Coordinates of C-alpha atoms in Angstrom, one line a residue:
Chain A
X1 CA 34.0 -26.5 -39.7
X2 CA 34.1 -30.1 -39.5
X3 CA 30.6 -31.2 -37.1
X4 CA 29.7 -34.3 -35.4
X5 CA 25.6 -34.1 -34.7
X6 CA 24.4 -36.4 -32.5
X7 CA 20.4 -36.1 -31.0
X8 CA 20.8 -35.1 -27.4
X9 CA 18.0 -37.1 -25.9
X10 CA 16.9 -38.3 -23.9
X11 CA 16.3 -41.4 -25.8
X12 CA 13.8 -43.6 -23.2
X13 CA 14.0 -47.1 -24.4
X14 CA 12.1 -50.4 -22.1
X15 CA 14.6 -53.0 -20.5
X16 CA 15.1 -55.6 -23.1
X17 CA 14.6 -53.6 -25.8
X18 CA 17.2 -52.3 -28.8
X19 CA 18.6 -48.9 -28.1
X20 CA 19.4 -47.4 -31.5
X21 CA 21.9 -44.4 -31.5
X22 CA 22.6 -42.3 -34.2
X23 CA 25.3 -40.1 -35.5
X24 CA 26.0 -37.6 -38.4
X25 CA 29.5 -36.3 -39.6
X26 CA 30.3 -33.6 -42.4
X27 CA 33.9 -34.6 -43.5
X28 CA 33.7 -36.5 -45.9
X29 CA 36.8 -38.2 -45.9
X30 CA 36.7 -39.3 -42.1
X31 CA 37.9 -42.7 -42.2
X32 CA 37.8 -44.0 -38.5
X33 CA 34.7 -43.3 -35.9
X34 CA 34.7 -44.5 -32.7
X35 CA 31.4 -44.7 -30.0
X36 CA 32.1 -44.0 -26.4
X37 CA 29.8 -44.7 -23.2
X38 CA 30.3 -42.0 -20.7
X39 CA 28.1 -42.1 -17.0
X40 CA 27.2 -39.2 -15.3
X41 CA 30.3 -37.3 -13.9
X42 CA 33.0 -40.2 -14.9
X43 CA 35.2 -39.5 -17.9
X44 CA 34.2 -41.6 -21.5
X45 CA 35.1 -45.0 -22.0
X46 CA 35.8 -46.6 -25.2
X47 CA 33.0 -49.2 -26.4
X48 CA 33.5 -49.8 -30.2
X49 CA 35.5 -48.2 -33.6
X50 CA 34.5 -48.6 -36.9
X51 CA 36.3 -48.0 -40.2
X52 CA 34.8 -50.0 -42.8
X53 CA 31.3 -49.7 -44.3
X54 CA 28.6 -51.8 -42.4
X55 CA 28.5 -53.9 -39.6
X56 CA 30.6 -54.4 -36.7
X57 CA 29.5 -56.8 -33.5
X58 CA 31.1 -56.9 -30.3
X59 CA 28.5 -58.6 -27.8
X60 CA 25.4 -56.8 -27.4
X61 CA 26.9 -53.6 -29.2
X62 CA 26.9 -53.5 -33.2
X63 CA 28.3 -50.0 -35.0
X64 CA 27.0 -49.6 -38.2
X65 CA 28.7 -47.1 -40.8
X66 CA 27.6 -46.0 -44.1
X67 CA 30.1 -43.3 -45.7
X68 CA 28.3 -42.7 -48.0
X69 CA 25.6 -41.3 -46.2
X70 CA 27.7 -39.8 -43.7
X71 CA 26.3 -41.7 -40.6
X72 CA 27.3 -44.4 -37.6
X73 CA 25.0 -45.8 -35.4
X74 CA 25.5 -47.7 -32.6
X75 CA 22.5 -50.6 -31.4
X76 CA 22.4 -52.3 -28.0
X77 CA 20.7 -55.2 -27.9
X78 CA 19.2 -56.3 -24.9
X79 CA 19.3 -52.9 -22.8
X80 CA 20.0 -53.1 -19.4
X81 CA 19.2 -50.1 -16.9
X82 CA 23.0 -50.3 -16.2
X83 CA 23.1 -48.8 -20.3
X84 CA 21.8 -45.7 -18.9
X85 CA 24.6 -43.5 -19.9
X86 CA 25.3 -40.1 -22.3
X87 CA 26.7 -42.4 -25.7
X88 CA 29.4 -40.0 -27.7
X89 CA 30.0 -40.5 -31.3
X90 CA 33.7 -39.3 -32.5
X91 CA 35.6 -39.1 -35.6
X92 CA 39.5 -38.3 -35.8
X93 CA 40.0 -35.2 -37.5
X94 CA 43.8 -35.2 -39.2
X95 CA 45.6 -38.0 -37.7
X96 CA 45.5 -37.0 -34.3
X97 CA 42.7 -35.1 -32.9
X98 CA 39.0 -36.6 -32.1
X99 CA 35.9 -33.9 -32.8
X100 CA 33.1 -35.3 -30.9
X101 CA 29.3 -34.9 -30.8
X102 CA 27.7 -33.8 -27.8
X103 CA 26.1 -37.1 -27.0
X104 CA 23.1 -38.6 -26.7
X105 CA 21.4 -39.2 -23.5
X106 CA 20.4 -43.2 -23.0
X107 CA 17.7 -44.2 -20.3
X108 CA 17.2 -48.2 -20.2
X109 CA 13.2 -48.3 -18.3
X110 CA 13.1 -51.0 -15.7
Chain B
X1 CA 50.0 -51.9 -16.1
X2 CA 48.9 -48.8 -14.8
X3 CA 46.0 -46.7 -16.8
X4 CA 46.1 -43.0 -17.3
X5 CA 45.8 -41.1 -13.6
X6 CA 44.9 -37.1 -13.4
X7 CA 45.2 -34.7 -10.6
X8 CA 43.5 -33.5 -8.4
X9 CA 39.7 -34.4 -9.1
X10 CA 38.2 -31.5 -8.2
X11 CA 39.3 -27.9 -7.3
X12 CA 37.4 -24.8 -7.3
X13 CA 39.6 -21.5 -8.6
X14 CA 38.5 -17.5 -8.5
X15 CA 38.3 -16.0 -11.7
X16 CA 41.3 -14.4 -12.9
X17 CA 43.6 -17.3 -10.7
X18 CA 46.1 -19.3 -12.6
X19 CA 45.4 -23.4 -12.3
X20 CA 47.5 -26.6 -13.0
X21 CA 46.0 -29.8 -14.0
X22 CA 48.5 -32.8 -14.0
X23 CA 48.3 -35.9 -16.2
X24 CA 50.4 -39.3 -15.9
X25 CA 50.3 -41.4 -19.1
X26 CA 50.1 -45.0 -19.0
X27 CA 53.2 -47.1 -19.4
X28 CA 54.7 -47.2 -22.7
X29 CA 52.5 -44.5 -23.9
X30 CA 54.0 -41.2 -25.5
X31 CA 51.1 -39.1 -26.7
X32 CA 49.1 -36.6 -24.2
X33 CA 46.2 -35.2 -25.6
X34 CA 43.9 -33.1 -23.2
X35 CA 39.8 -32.5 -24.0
X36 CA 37.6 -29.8 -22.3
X37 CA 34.3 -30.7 -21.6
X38 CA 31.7 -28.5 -20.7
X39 CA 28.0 -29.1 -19.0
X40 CA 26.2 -30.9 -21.1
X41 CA 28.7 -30.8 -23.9
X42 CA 31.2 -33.7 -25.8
X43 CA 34.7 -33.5 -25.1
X44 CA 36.3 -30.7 -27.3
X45 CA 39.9 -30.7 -27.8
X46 CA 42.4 -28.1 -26.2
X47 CA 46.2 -30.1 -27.8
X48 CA 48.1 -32.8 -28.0
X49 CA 52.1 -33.3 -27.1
X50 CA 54.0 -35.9 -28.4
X51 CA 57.6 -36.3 -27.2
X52 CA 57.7 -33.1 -25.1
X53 CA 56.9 -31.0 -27.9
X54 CA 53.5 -29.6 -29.2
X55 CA 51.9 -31.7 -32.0
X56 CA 48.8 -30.0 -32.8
X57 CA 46.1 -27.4 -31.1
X58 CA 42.5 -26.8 -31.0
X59 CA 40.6 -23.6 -30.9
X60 CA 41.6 -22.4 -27.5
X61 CA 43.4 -19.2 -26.7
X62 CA 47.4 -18.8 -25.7
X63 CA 46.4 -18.7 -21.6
X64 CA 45.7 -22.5 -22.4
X65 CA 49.3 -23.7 -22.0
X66 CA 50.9 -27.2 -21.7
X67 CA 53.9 -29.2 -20.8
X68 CA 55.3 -32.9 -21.0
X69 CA 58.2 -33.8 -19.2
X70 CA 60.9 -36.7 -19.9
X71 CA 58.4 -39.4 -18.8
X72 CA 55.8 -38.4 -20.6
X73 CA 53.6 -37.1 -17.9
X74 CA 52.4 -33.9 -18.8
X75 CA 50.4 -30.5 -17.7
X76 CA 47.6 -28.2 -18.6
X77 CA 48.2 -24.7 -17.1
X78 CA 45.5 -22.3 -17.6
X79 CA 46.0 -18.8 -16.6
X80 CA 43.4 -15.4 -15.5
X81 CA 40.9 -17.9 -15.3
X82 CA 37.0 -16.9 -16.3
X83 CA 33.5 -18.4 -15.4
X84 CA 33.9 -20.3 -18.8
X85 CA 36.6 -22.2 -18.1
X86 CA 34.5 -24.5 -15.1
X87 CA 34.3 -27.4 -17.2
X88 CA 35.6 -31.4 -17.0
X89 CA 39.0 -31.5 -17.9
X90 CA 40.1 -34.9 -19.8
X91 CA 43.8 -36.3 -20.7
X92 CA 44.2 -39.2 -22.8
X93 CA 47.7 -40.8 -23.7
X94 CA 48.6 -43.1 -27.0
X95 CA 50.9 -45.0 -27.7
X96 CA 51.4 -42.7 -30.8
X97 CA 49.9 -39.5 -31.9
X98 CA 47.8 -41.5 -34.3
X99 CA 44.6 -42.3 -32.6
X100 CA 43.1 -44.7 -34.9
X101 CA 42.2 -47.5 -31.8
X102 CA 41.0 -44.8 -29.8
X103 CA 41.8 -43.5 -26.5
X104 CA 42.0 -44.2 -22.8
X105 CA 41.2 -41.5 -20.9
X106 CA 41.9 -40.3 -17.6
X107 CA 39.3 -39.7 -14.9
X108 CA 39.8 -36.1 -15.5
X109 CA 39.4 -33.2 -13.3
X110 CA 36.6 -31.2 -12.3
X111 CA 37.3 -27.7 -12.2
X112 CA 35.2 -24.8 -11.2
X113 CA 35.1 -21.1 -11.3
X114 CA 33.9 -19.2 -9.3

């Protein structure tokens, strides 16, 4: 059974501060991952992919993957209370279906 | 450019009641896929449809049913509903089945049962 483990929180971080988020996966030849930012009670919204090995940036988000360790992580820099969200970590199973963790919970401290 | 739009938001359903959850994709797109999410749980896949016919299926039994229609649009019929089934449900359309630049999803629907 392919997994997706993510920590469920909640992670409590300071305003300002750099959230780190991590994920696991178990299939080893999962190519694409994806991080999502879902609120409470509103469906998930797509913040960043990431195929290659190591960095990606895209404003105050950067997704870091390492394959061969079987992890993505997703930091926000500068947190805002407005960050507060549940953050899901995805791969695509086949070529058409996502598996996703069960997110982890995000509190930005004003 | 219109996004993806689901319907209703909410209902609430007795158990054993048969339900219909109704998904528009957005323009251009021809892929439905449809996601389950429980309390306090990520988004776990129910199938996909691509050009009216099934293209794949997660681990959900044969009362979880679906449709997609000429335009793409498409619906999620679940029949003798249980207490289990009160979850978020989620439809997301792609341009292909192929969803290697991730999805847009809908707002989904909220059902309950009761």
């Amino acid at each position: 059974q392919k997994e997706v483990e993510q920590n469920s929180g909640p992670l409590s971080v300071p305003e300002g501060a750099i959230a780190s988020l991590n994920c696991t996966y178990s299939d080893r030849v999962s190519q694409s991952f994806f991080w999502y930012r879902q609120y409470s009670g509103k469906s998930p919204e797509l913040i960043m992919s990431i195929y290659s090995n190591g960095d990606k940036e895209d404003g105050r988000f950067t997704a870091q993957l390492n394959k061969a360790s079987q992890y993505v992580s997703l930091l926000i820099r500068d947190s805002q209370p407005s960050d507060s969200a549940t953050y899901l970590c995805a791969e695509i199973s086949g070529t058409y279906k996502y598996i996703f963790g069960t997110g982890t919970r995000l509190k930005v401290l004003a | 450019e219109t996004g993806v739009t689901q319907s209703p938001t909410h209902l609430i359903k007795t158990r054993g009641q048969q339900v219909t959850l109704r998904c528009s994709s957005q323009s251009g797109h021809n892929t439905v896929s449809w996601y389950q999410q429980a309390l306090g749980q990520g988004p776990q896949f129910i199938f996909q449809y691509y050009r009216e016919e099934e293209n794949g299926r997660g681990n959900f039994p044969p009362r979880f049913s679906g449709l997609q229609f000429p335009n793409y649009s498409s619906e999620l019929n679940v029949n003798a509903l249980e207490l289990d089934d009160s979850a978020l449900y989620l439809c997301a359309s792609s341009l292909e089945p192929g969803a290697n630049y991730g999805y847009t999803f809908g707002s989904g629907t909220r059902l309950t049962v009761v």
